[in-house]
Every structure is written in structure tokens, then in C-alpha cells.
Short mmCIF file of C-alpha atoms and ligand atoms in Angstrom, two decimals:
data_model
loop_
_atom_site.label_atom_id
_atom_site.label_comp_id
_atom_site.label_asym_id
_atom_site.label_seq_id
_atom_site.Cartn_x
_atom_site.Cartn_y
_atom_site.Cartn_z
CA MET A 1 -7.49 -31.77 17.10
CA GLN A 2 -7.99 -28.50 18.98
CA ILE A 3 -7.41 -25.44 16.82
CA ASP A 4 -7.72 -21.69 17.39
CA LEU A 5 -10.25 -20.77 14.73
CA LEU A 6 -12.46 -22.34 12.07
CA VAL A 7 -14.06 -20.22 9.35
CA THR A 8 -17.30 -21.83 8.22
CA GLY A 9 -20.31 -20.87 6.11
CA VAL A 10 -18.07 -19.59 3.31
CA GLY A 11 -20.04 -18.76 0.15
CA GLU A 12 -17.04 -18.44 -2.12
CA CYS A 13 -13.35 -18.45 -1.31
CA ALA A 14 -11.20 -16.64 -3.90
CA THR A 15 -7.43 -16.44 -3.70
CA PRO A 16 -4.31 -16.22 -5.80
CA LEU A 17 -1.79 -18.98 -5.19
CA GLY A 18 1.93 -19.16 -4.55
CA VAL A 19 4.67 -17.01 -3.13
CA ARG A 20 5.80 -15.07 -6.20
CA ALA A 21 4.26 -12.05 -7.91
CA ARG A 22 2.04 -13.09 -10.80
CA GLY A 23 2.11 -11.24 -14.10
CA GLY A 24 0.86 -11.50 -17.65
CA SER A 25 -1.77 -14.19 -18.19
CA GLU A 26 -1.12 -15.53 -14.67
CA LEU A 27 -2.33 -12.33 -13.00
CA GLY A 28 -5.95 -13.42 -13.22
CA ARG A 29 -5.38 -17.10 -12.49
CA ILE A 30 -6.94 -17.38 -9.05
CA GLN A 31 -8.45 -20.32 -7.22
CA VAL A 32 -12.18 -20.07 -6.60
CA ARG A 33 -13.84 -22.63 -4.33
CA THR A 34 -17.24 -23.03 -2.76
CA GLY A 35 -18.19 -24.92 0.34
CA CYS A 36 -14.74 -24.85 1.86
CA ALA A 37 -13.84 -24.05 5.44
CA ILE A 38 -10.54 -22.69 6.72
CA ALA A 39 -8.75 -24.12 9.74
CA ILE A 40 -6.42 -21.74 11.54
CA ASP A 41 -3.99 -22.35 14.38
CA GLY A 42 -1.04 -20.47 15.84
CA GLY A 43 -1.73 -17.51 13.55
CA ARG A 44 -1.36 -19.64 10.40
CA ILE A 45 -3.63 -21.39 7.96
CA LEU A 46 -3.59 -25.08 8.78
CA GLU A 47 -5.74 -26.24 5.91
CA LEU A 48 -8.61 -25.40 3.58
CA GLY A 49 -11.10 -28.11 2.75
CA PRO A 50 -14.71 -29.24 2.63
CA GLU A 51 -16.52 -27.91 5.68
CA ALA A 52 -17.89 -31.27 6.82
CA GLU A 53 -14.41 -32.80 6.77
CA LEU A 54 -12.81 -29.99 8.68
CA LEU A 55 -15.62 -29.99 11.25
CA ALA A 56 -15.05 -33.70 11.79
CA ARG A 57 -11.30 -33.29 12.14
CA HIS A 58 -11.01 -30.18 14.29
CA THR A 59 -12.37 -28.78 17.51
CA PRO A 60 -12.09 -25.03 17.16
CA ARG A 61 -11.80 -22.77 20.19
CA GLU A 62 -13.56 -20.09 18.13
CA ARG A 63 -15.74 -20.14 15.05
CA LEU A 64 -16.30 -17.45 12.46
CA ASP A 65 -19.46 -17.93 10.45
CA ALA A 66 -19.08 -16.21 7.06
CA ARG A 67 -22.84 -16.60 6.48
CA GLY A 68 -22.44 -17.18 2.77
CA GLY A 69 -20.03 -14.28 2.23
CA LEU A 70 -16.95 -14.06 0.04
CA VAL A 71 -13.62 -14.87 1.67
CA VAL A 72 -10.40 -13.39 0.26
CA PRO A 73 -6.88 -12.74 1.60
CA GLY A 74 -6.45 -9.52 3.60
CA PHE A 75 -5.58 -6.57 1.39
CA VAL A 76 -1.97 -5.44 1.34
CA ASP A 77 -1.64 -1.71 0.72
CA ALA A 78 1.93 -1.30 -0.51
CA HIS A 79 2.09 2.51 -0.70
CA THR A 80 0.80 4.95 1.89
CA HIS A 81 1.92 8.16 3.61
CA PRO A 82 -0.12 8.04 6.85
CA VAL A 83 2.15 9.92 9.30
CA PHE A 84 0.83 13.46 9.01
CA ALA A 85 -1.17 16.07 10.90
CA GLY A 86 -3.70 18.34 9.21
CA THR A 87 -5.54 18.13 5.91
CA ARG A 88 -5.08 19.98 2.60
CA GLU A 89 -8.56 20.53 1.15
CA ASP A 90 -7.52 24.09 0.20
CA GLU A 91 -5.13 22.66 -2.42
CA PHE A 92 -7.78 20.28 -3.65
CA GLU A 93 -9.92 23.33 -4.40
CA GLN A 94 -7.02 25.13 -6.08
CA ARG A 95 -6.59 22.14 -8.38
CA THR A 96 -10.26 22.11 -9.29
CA ARG A 97 -9.71 25.72 -10.40
CA GLY A 98 -6.77 24.73 -12.60
CA ALA A 99 -3.60 24.85 -10.46
CA THR A 100 -1.32 21.86 -10.88
CA TYR A 101 0.26 19.70 -8.18
CA VAL A 102 3.76 20.94 -9.07
CA GLU A 103 2.73 24.62 -9.12
CA ILE A 104 1.30 24.26 -5.63
CA ALA A 105 4.43 22.43 -4.46
CA LEU A 106 6.84 24.99 -5.89
CA ALA A 107 4.87 27.79 -4.21
CA GLY A 108 5.65 26.19 -0.81
CA GLY A 109 2.38 24.28 -0.44
CA GLY A 110 1.88 20.59 -1.06
CA ILE A 111 4.25 18.31 0.82
CA LEU A 112 5.82 21.27 2.63
CA SER A 113 2.52 22.23 4.20
CA SER A 114 2.33 18.73 5.70
CA VAL A 115 5.94 19.14 6.84
CA ARG A 116 4.86 22.16 8.88
CA GLY A 117 2.11 20.00 10.38
CA VAL A 118 4.47 17.19 11.41
CA ARG A 119 7.14 19.49 12.78
CA GLY A 120 4.50 21.23 14.90
CA SER A 121 3.23 17.94 16.35
CA SER A 122 4.60 15.80 19.15
CA LYS A 123 5.29 12.11 18.77
CA GLU A 124 2.24 11.37 20.91
CA GLU A 125 -0.02 13.51 18.74
CA LEU A 126 1.22 11.88 15.56
CA LEU A 127 0.78 8.43 17.07
CA ALA A 128 -2.80 9.17 18.12
CA LEU A 129 -3.62 10.35 14.58
CA LEU A 130 -1.91 7.33 13.02
CA LEU A 131 -3.71 4.80 15.24
CA VAL A 132 -7.09 6.16 14.17
CA ARG A 133 -6.03 5.82 10.53
CA LEU A 134 -4.82 2.27 11.11
CA ASP A 135 -8.19 1.40 12.69
CA ARG A 136 -9.82 2.65 9.52
CA PHE A 137 -7.49 0.65 7.27
CA LEU A 138 -8.25 -2.51 9.21
CA GLU A 139 -12.01 -1.93 9.16
CA LEU A 140 -11.74 -1.56 5.39
CA GLY A 141 -9.92 -4.89 5.12
CA THR A 142 -6.30 -3.80 4.82
CA THR A 143 -4.31 -6.17 7.02
CA THR A 144 -0.80 -5.04 6.01
CA VAL A 145 0.17 -1.49 5.17
CA GLU A 146 3.42 0.02 4.00
CA CYS A 147 3.81 3.37 5.78
CA LYS A 148 6.19 6.08 4.64
CA THR A 149 7.62 8.97 6.59
CA GLY A 150 8.44 11.99 4.44
CA TYR A 151 6.76 14.91 6.18
CA GLY A 152 9.61 15.50 8.65
CA LEU A 153 12.46 16.18 6.21
CA ALA A 154 14.98 16.87 9.00
CA LEU A 155 16.97 14.26 10.86
CA ASP A 156 15.16 14.39 14.21
CA GLU A 157 11.77 14.83 12.58
CA GLU A 158 12.22 11.81 10.34
CA LEU A 159 13.48 9.67 13.22
CA LYS A 160 10.46 10.86 15.23
CA CYS A 161 8.10 9.66 12.48
CA LEU A 162 9.85 6.29 12.30
CA GLU A 163 9.48 5.93 16.07
CA VAL A 164 5.78 6.66 15.68
CA LEU A 165 5.61 3.81 13.17
CA ARG A 166 7.43 1.43 15.53
CA GLU A 167 5.05 2.33 18.34
CA ALA A 168 2.07 1.77 16.05
CA GLN A 169 3.48 -1.61 15.04
CA ARG A 170 3.61 -2.55 18.71
CA LEU A 171 0.14 -1.32 19.61
CA HIS A 172 -1.97 -2.14 16.56
CA PRO A 173 -2.98 -5.50 15.07
CA ILE A 174 -2.34 -4.27 11.53
CA GLU A 175 1.08 -5.11 10.10
CA VAL A 176 3.09 -1.95 9.41
CA VAL A 177 6.02 -1.95 6.98
CA PRO A 178 8.06 1.19 7.73
CA THR A 179 9.67 3.16 4.91
CA PHE A 180 12.03 6.12 5.21
CA LEU A 181 11.10 8.84 2.72
CA GLY A 182 13.44 11.66 3.73
CA ALA A 183 13.85 12.35 0.00
CA HIS A 184 10.18 13.26 -0.46
CA ASP A 185 10.85 16.95 -1.08
CA VAL A 186 13.48 19.59 -0.40
CA PRO A 187 12.56 21.30 2.88
CA GLU A 188 12.08 25.08 3.07
CA GLU A 189 15.45 25.74 4.70
CA TYR A 190 17.29 23.92 1.88
CA ARG A 191 15.25 25.15 -1.07
CA ALA A 192 18.03 27.46 -2.29
CA ARG A 193 20.68 24.74 -1.82
CA LYS A 194 19.27 21.36 -2.78
CA ALA A 195 22.75 19.81 -3.06
CA ASP A 196 23.27 20.36 0.66
CA TYR A 197 20.06 18.49 1.45
CA VAL A 198 21.16 15.57 -0.74
CA LYS A 199 24.48 15.58 1.13
CA LEU A 200 22.65 15.63 4.46
CA LEU A 201 20.53 12.67 3.37
CA VAL A 202 23.53 10.65 2.24
CA GLU A 203 25.98 11.51 4.98
CA GLU A 204 23.80 11.94 8.05
CA MET A 205 20.17 10.99 7.69
CA LEU A 206 20.55 7.58 6.04
CA PRO A 207 23.25 6.37 8.47
CA ALA A 208 21.13 7.57 11.41
CA VAL A 209 18.01 5.86 10.02
CA HIS A 210 20.02 2.68 9.59
CA ALA A 211 21.38 2.92 13.14
CA GLN A 212 17.87 3.48 14.51
CA GLY A 213 16.89 0.16 12.90
CA ILE A 214 13.17 0.76 12.25
CA ALA A 215 12.96 1.46 8.51
CA GLU A 216 12.88 -1.53 6.19
CA TYR A 217 12.67 0.45 2.98
CA CYS A 218 14.01 3.68 1.55
CA ASP A 219 11.78 5.50 -0.92
CA ILE A 220 12.32 8.67 -2.96
CA PHE A 221 10.29 11.11 -5.06
CA THR A 222 12.26 10.90 -8.32
CA GLU A 223 11.02 13.87 -10.32
CA SER A 224 12.94 16.79 -11.77
CA HIS A 225 11.37 19.41 -9.46
CA VAL A 226 12.51 17.37 -6.42
CA PHE A 227 15.20 14.68 -6.89
CA GLY A 228 16.52 14.12 -10.41
CA LEU A 229 18.05 10.88 -11.62
CA GLU A 230 21.59 11.60 -10.42
CA ASP A 231 20.51 12.69 -6.94
CA SER A 232 18.16 9.71 -6.75
CA ARG A 233 20.88 7.26 -7.76
CA ARG A 234 23.23 8.67 -5.13
CA ILE A 235 20.69 8.58 -2.32
CA LEU A 236 19.36 5.13 -3.16
CA THR A 237 22.80 3.62 -3.66
CA ARG A 238 23.79 4.77 -0.19
CA ALA A 239 20.54 3.39 1.25
CA ARG A 240 21.19 0.06 -0.39
CA GLU A 241 24.76 -0.06 0.94
CA LEU A 242 23.28 0.36 4.41
CA GLY A 243 21.00 -2.60 3.87
CA LEU A 244 17.72 -0.79 3.25
CA ARG A 245 15.53 -2.18 0.47
CA LEU A 246 14.37 0.22 -2.20
CA ARG A 247 11.12 1.55 -3.66
CA LEU A 248 10.69 4.65 -5.83
CA HIS A 249 8.04 7.18 -6.81
CA ALA A 250 8.88 6.88 -10.50
CA ASP A 251 7.66 8.59 -13.68
CA GLN A 252 4.59 9.94 -11.90
CA LEU A 253 4.39 13.47 -13.27
CA THR A 254 6.96 13.46 -16.08
CA PRO A 255 8.80 10.79 -18.12
CA LEU A 256 12.12 11.16 -16.31
CA GLY A 257 13.25 7.52 -16.40
CA GLY A 258 12.59 6.58 -12.79
CA ALA A 259 11.40 3.13 -13.82
CA ARG A 260 14.73 2.35 -15.46
CA LEU A 261 16.54 3.59 -12.37
CA ALA A 262 14.39 1.30 -10.20
CA ALA A 263 15.38 -1.63 -12.42
CA GLU A 264 19.06 -0.66 -12.44
CA LEU A 265 19.16 -0.51 -8.65
CA GLY A 266 17.14 -3.68 -8.08
CA ALA A 267 14.32 -1.93 -6.25
CA ASP A 268 11.44 -4.05 -4.94
CA SER A 269 8.92 -1.65 -6.45
CA ALA A 270 8.50 1.30 -8.81
CA ASP A 271 5.36 3.23 -7.98
CA HIS A 272 2.86 5.40 -9.91
CA LEU A 273 4.40 5.13 -13.44
CA GLU A 274 1.86 7.32 -15.22
CA PHE A 275 4.59 8.40 -17.67
CA VAL A 276 6.57 5.17 -17.96
CA ASP A 277 7.69 4.42 -21.53
CA GLU A 278 8.31 1.14 -23.35
CA ARG A 279 11.95 1.01 -22.28
CA GLY A 280 10.89 1.53 -18.69
CA ILE A 281 8.32 -1.27 -18.93
CA GLU A 282 10.91 -3.58 -20.44
CA ALA A 283 13.46 -2.76 -17.75
CA LEU A 284 10.96 -3.36 -14.94
CA GLY A 285 10.03 -6.71 -16.46
CA ALA A 286 13.65 -7.83 -16.90
CA ALA A 287 14.57 -6.84 -13.34
CA GLY A 288 11.41 -8.29 -11.75
CA VAL A 289 10.41 -4.97 -10.15
CA VAL A 290 6.78 -4.81 -9.04
CA PRO A 291 4.95 -1.80 -10.49
CA VAL A 292 2.75 -0.39 -7.72
CA LEU A 293 -0.15 1.37 -9.41
CA CYS A 294 -2.33 3.96 -7.69
CA PRO A 295 -5.35 4.42 -9.96
CA LEU A 296 -7.06 7.13 -7.91
CA VAL A 297 -4.09 9.52 -7.85
CA PRO A 298 -4.26 10.96 -11.38
CA ILE A 299 -8.01 11.42 -10.94
CA TYR A 300 -7.41 13.25 -7.67
CA LEU A 301 -4.70 15.41 -9.25
CA ARG A 302 -6.80 16.06 -12.35
CA GLN A 303 -3.93 14.61 -14.38
CA GLU A 304 -5.08 13.18 -17.67
CA ARG A 305 -2.32 10.67 -18.10
CA GLU A 306 -2.80 7.33 -16.39
CA ALA A 307 -0.35 4.46 -15.95
CA PRO A 308 -0.42 1.99 -18.87
CA GLY A 309 -1.62 -0.74 -16.55
CA ARG A 310 -3.02 -3.06 -19.21
CA ARG A 311 0.09 -2.66 -21.34
CA MET A 312 2.27 -3.62 -18.36
CA VAL A 313 0.22 -6.74 -17.65
CA ASP A 314 0.30 -7.75 -21.31
CA ALA A 315 4.08 -7.27 -21.25
CA GLY A 316 4.21 -9.84 -18.45
CA LEU A 317 4.65 -7.48 -15.49
CA ALA A 318 3.10 -8.29 -12.13
CA PRO A 319 1.50 -5.07 -10.82
CA ALA A 320 0.24 -4.29 -7.35
CA LEU A 321 -2.65 -1.91 -6.64
CA SER A 322 -2.54 0.60 -3.81
CA THR A 323 -4.24 3.68 -2.37
CA ASP A 324 -1.21 6.02 -1.99
CA PHE A 325 -3.17 7.34 1.01
CA ASN A 326 -1.82 10.84 1.82
CA PRO A 327 -3.27 14.29 2.55
CA GLY A 328 -2.29 15.75 -0.84
CA SER A 329 -2.63 13.55 -3.88
CA CYS A 330 -5.08 10.92 -2.62
CA TYR A 331 -7.05 11.19 0.60
CA LEU A 332 -8.41 7.66 0.42
CA GLN A 333 -7.88 4.58 2.57
CA SER A 334 -10.21 2.11 0.91
CA MET A 335 -8.76 -0.68 -1.19
CA HIS A 336 -12.31 -1.48 -2.36
CA GLU A 337 -12.33 1.72 -4.42
CA VAL A 338 -8.80 0.99 -5.62
CA LEU A 339 -9.92 -2.39 -6.99
CA VAL A 340 -12.86 -0.84 -8.82
CA PHE A 341 -10.69 1.89 -10.35
CA GLY A 342 -7.96 -0.62 -11.14
CA ALA A 343 -10.55 -2.44 -13.20
CA LEU A 344 -11.93 0.69 -14.84
CA ARG A 345 -8.62 2.41 -15.57
CA TYR A 346 -6.40 -0.55 -16.39
CA ARG A 347 -9.03 -2.93 -17.71
CA MET A 348 -8.23 -5.48 -15.04
CA SER A 349 -10.62 -8.32 -14.31
CA ALA A 350 -11.78 -8.85 -10.73
CA ALA A 351 -9.39 -11.79 -10.43
CA GLU A 352 -6.48 -9.68 -11.71
CA ALA A 353 -7.28 -6.82 -9.35
CA LEU A 354 -7.51 -9.24 -6.43
CA THR A 355 -4.06 -10.71 -7.16
CA ALA A 356 -2.64 -7.18 -7.52
CA ALA A 357 -4.08 -6.08 -4.17
CA THR A 358 -2.92 -9.14 -2.25
CA LEU A 359 -0.14 -11.45 -3.49
CA ASN A 360 1.64 -8.98 -5.77
CA ALA A 361 1.48 -6.22 -3.17
CA ALA A 362 2.88 -8.62 -0.55
CA CYS A 363 5.71 -9.55 -2.92
CA SER A 364 6.52 -5.87 -3.45
CA LEU A 365 7.10 -5.74 0.31
CA GLY A 366 9.24 -8.88 0.41
CA ARG A 367 6.44 -10.83 2.10
CA GLY A 368 5.26 -13.20 -0.61
CA ALA A 369 6.15 -16.28 1.41
CA GLU A 370 4.05 -15.12 4.37
CA LEU A 371 1.14 -13.11 3.02
CA GLY A 372 -1.17 -12.52 0.09
CA THR A 373 -2.86 -15.90 -0.44
CA LEU A 374 -5.07 -18.34 1.44
CA GLU A 375 -2.94 -21.47 1.54
CA ALA A 376 -1.76 -23.84 4.24
CA GLY A 377 1.32 -22.49 5.96
CA LYS A 378 0.71 -18.83 5.23
CA GLN A 379 -0.14 -16.30 7.89
CA ALA A 380 -3.91 -16.31 8.49
CA ASP A 381 -4.92 -12.87 7.20
CA LEU A 382 -8.36 -12.95 5.62
CA LEU A 383 -11.54 -11.01 5.00
CA VAL A 384 -15.16 -12.02 5.05
CA LEU A 385 -16.97 -9.72 2.63
CA ASP A 386 -20.63 -9.12 2.03
CA HIS A 387 -20.34 -10.20 -1.60
CA THR A 388 -21.79 -13.24 -3.29
CA HIS A 389 -19.09 -13.59 -5.92
CA HIS A 390 -15.55 -12.31 -6.42
CA ARG A 391 -16.66 -10.31 -9.48
CA GLN A 392 -18.44 -7.97 -7.06
CA LEU A 393 -14.99 -6.92 -5.81
CA VAL A 394 -14.67 -4.51 -8.75
CA TYR A 395 -18.34 -3.67 -9.08
CA GLU A 396 -19.53 -1.83 -6.06
CA LEU A 397 -18.46 1.66 -5.00
CA GLY A 398 -18.96 3.59 -1.81
CA ARG A 399 -19.78 0.92 0.74
CA ASN A 400 -17.55 -1.00 3.07
CA PRO A 401 -18.51 -4.64 2.45
CA VAL A 402 -16.24 -5.98 5.22
CA ARG A 403 -17.99 -8.29 7.68
CA ALA A 404 -14.96 -9.63 9.44
CA VAL A 405 -11.20 -9.31 9.37
CA VAL A 406 -8.80 -11.99 10.60
CA LYS A 407 -5.21 -10.91 11.21
CA ARG A 408 -2.56 -13.45 12.27
CA GLY A 409 -5.37 -15.88 13.07
CA ARG A 410 -7.34 -13.52 15.32
CA VAL A 411 -10.72 -12.02 14.50
CA VAL A 412 -9.90 -8.31 14.81
CA VAL A 413 -12.98 -6.79 13.13
CA ARG A 414 -16.58 -7.95 13.20
CA ARG A 415 -19.18 -5.65 11.71
CA GLU A 416 -22.50 -5.67 9.91
CA PRO A 417 -22.46 -3.82 6.57
CA ALA A 418 -25.41 -1.45 6.15
CA CYS A 419 -27.10 -3.35 3.36
CA SER A 420 -26.45 -6.62 1.65
CA ASN A 421 -25.83 -7.86 -1.86
CA ARG A 422 -27.11 -11.25 -0.90
CA ARG A 423 -30.65 -12.21 -1.69
CA PRO A 424 -32.68 -12.79 1.48
O1 NIG B 1 2.65 9.64 -3.86
N1 NIG B 1 4.44 12.01 -5.15
C1 NIG B 1 4.84 12.18 -4.03
N2 NIG B 1 4.23 11.85 -2.92
C2 NIG B 1 2.85 11.65 -2.76
C3 NIG B 1 2.11 12.92 -2.49
C4 NIG B 1 2.43 13.44 -1.16
C5 NIG B 1 1.74 14.71 -0.83
O2 NIG B 1 1.30 15.46 -1.71
O3 NIG B 1 1.66 14.97 0.38
C6 NIG B 1 2.30 10.80 -3.86
O4 NIG B 1 1.52 11.24 -4.72
FE1 FE B 2 3.24 8.33 -2.72
#
């Protein structure tokens, strides 16, 4: 039978299985096979099986030779803020001298400095910047990326950022999941009257975002210096009524109870969770909310407290791992580093980190049936990596091991990593 693509020469193929987020002892239960090829047609995985058998059965229009490399599902980055203009290295330096993230934010820096950047940029400029960042994500092996707005913080500016995301979705092979984050901070002009901004969000911005029809998710920065529990509940309840799905920045800087709110509202994810407590963990577990952990963020913010990742896994939760790519609290696009730090900070095995960065992340975006594993019927999103074994996924820092990226059955990246882990 004629097929679109056959991946051959696979050293090891490592993948989680199924369509539901895996937690507890199942987090690390992946399938590892050697000598298997992958047949792809119509953008989907047709079958995985012994190479000789698949070669006998199929006539591929294109072949991708993995040359002994490791094949895994494409990474799903479930938390990023990539629609911005300008960088914030000045704040990074302030933090190294002792200033905190909240101090900088309350002094009008932080998110608000990126708001000035977005408001001063045209849609075309923002799109050009975003497309370059999406190229980078794809080269690093991220095949699906959740992208938040949140640096417009005014009706037209937020709609502009969502349009930029729609345009990027149309032009770029990467899969973009658009999230409205109008409740990221209180903009300058509303700082003295936060209640009016909450009212604007509920009465005007959310209905307009819904009518525009681009955003799939509504997110919020639930933290007492921005949106407290009551404001968050009001905003998210309205979003949910309008049919948007929910995710929250929860318990990141203080133990406010954002995790419990995420559970109460049936959010798809609760993100960060550095300060989550036992009740929060229990609530997330009972409600089936995916904790999206961003292990590089506390390091970047010089915050000592880290999310109790291991505790969550042991309590049966099914975490995802993500970059939180943004110009303030984590200027990083590489999921490779995230896997390594997931292992180091949360004592995750390579298999656990892989599940967290693929299947669980896909489930946190409502895409578990389509993405996140290498199984017949799923969308064909996969990576060929210059690794000999999946344990190297959490071992090596500072090099992009991606050799090839397949998105929806098409080879969209082919590159030669600078040096190889494989013996000659
Ligand atoms: O996830 N916590 C809120 N939002 C981002 C930071 C955004 C920024 O500083 O620009 C985060 O850490
Ligand atoms: Fe974030």
C-alpha cells in the first residue's frame, strides 16, 4: 500500500500510551521498543511494527531514516506567553541584586513593561516576532504550544494579540492553542481602581473575546497582588459560561488557594503551584485537574520554594511539564532543559518526564485523543533525537538533540546536531 511517510532506522522508540493523563505509578509506565518502524499516512500514524514487516507492506512516498536515534512523541508545551515585543534583562539583573518579582511588578515594571511593548507594536510586528519564536519551538521539538495573550490588557489590544495567534496558526506548521489572559495584571490606567478592570473583563472583554471566536482557553494570574480568589472566581465563572475552558496561574508566589479554585471550577489545568498545600493537592486529584509544572521559573525568579512535584505524583496526580516561556519569569523555549530540571527538581525519572511533556500536557489542552503518544490513529507528531536511549532525555543540558521533527505527518525540521552521543 502507498503511504505518505515511513520512519525507519529507529534505535529506540519511547512513548506513553493512551488518551488520558497518567499519574502516580502510571506516570513512568511508557512503552520502549527497538527495531520498530512507523508508518504514517494522511497526517496520522497508521501502524508501528517491525521494520522488515512494514517495509514489505508499504510503499512510502517519503522515508525518514532515524539513523539509530531515539524517537519520541512531539513535545507539547502547555504554558507559554510568546506574544510580546522587547526583552526584560534589566529586571533579571535587579533580581540578581535582591529585588523580588512582585516588587518589580508593583513598581510598574514586570508584566506592565511588556504591555507597553505590545501596545506600541502593530499586529504585523507582533506576528513577525511570534513566527520567529514558533520556528525556534519547532526546531527544539515542540510540536504543539499553548500561547497566551496577556500583554495587551485592553480590549482592542487583547483582540489584536488573539488575531496574531490566529494568523500564526494559519501560517506555521506548529499547532497553536490560543488562550486569553486579559487577567494577567491590572493595567496602569486601572491601577487605582482594580474593581473597574475586573468589571471591564467580565462585562466587555470576555464577551468580545468569545464573539471573536479565537481563544479556546481563559487563564488568570490568581495572586493577591493581582487577582484575588473572589475576582478570579468571578472572571473565570463568566469565561466558563461563555464556553471558554479554564486554566489558572495558581499558588505560584503565595499560598492563596488557587489550586482549590481550579478544582472547584473544573479547570483543565492549574499551573506553577510552588505554594500548593495538601488540601490543594487533594482537590486537584479529586477534580482531575492537570498540574502544569514549570521547573525553571523559581530558579529564574530566585525563589527558593519549588512545586512539590514528587509529592503530587505520589498522591496520584498526573503532572505536565512546561517552559512558561515569557520575557519576565522564564526566557526559555527548550523543553529539553525542562525535562532535565523536571527530573532534578521533582525527582522524576526520564520516563515520567517524557509522559509529563507529551501525553499529560496534551490532556491539559483537551487533546489527549489526538496527541501525546505514538500509537495507531493518533496524529503523527514525532521527534527523531540524537540520543541512544530515553534516559538521555533528562541527562544532557545545553544542546539541541533534535534531528528531525514530524508534524501532522510531514517532516518539518531536518537538522544535524553539532555532536553526537552515539558511538561511531
Ligand atoms: O507565568 N505569573 C504570571 N505570568 C508569568 C510571568 C509573566 C511576565 O513576567 O511577563 C509567569 O510566570
Ligand atoms: Fe505563566
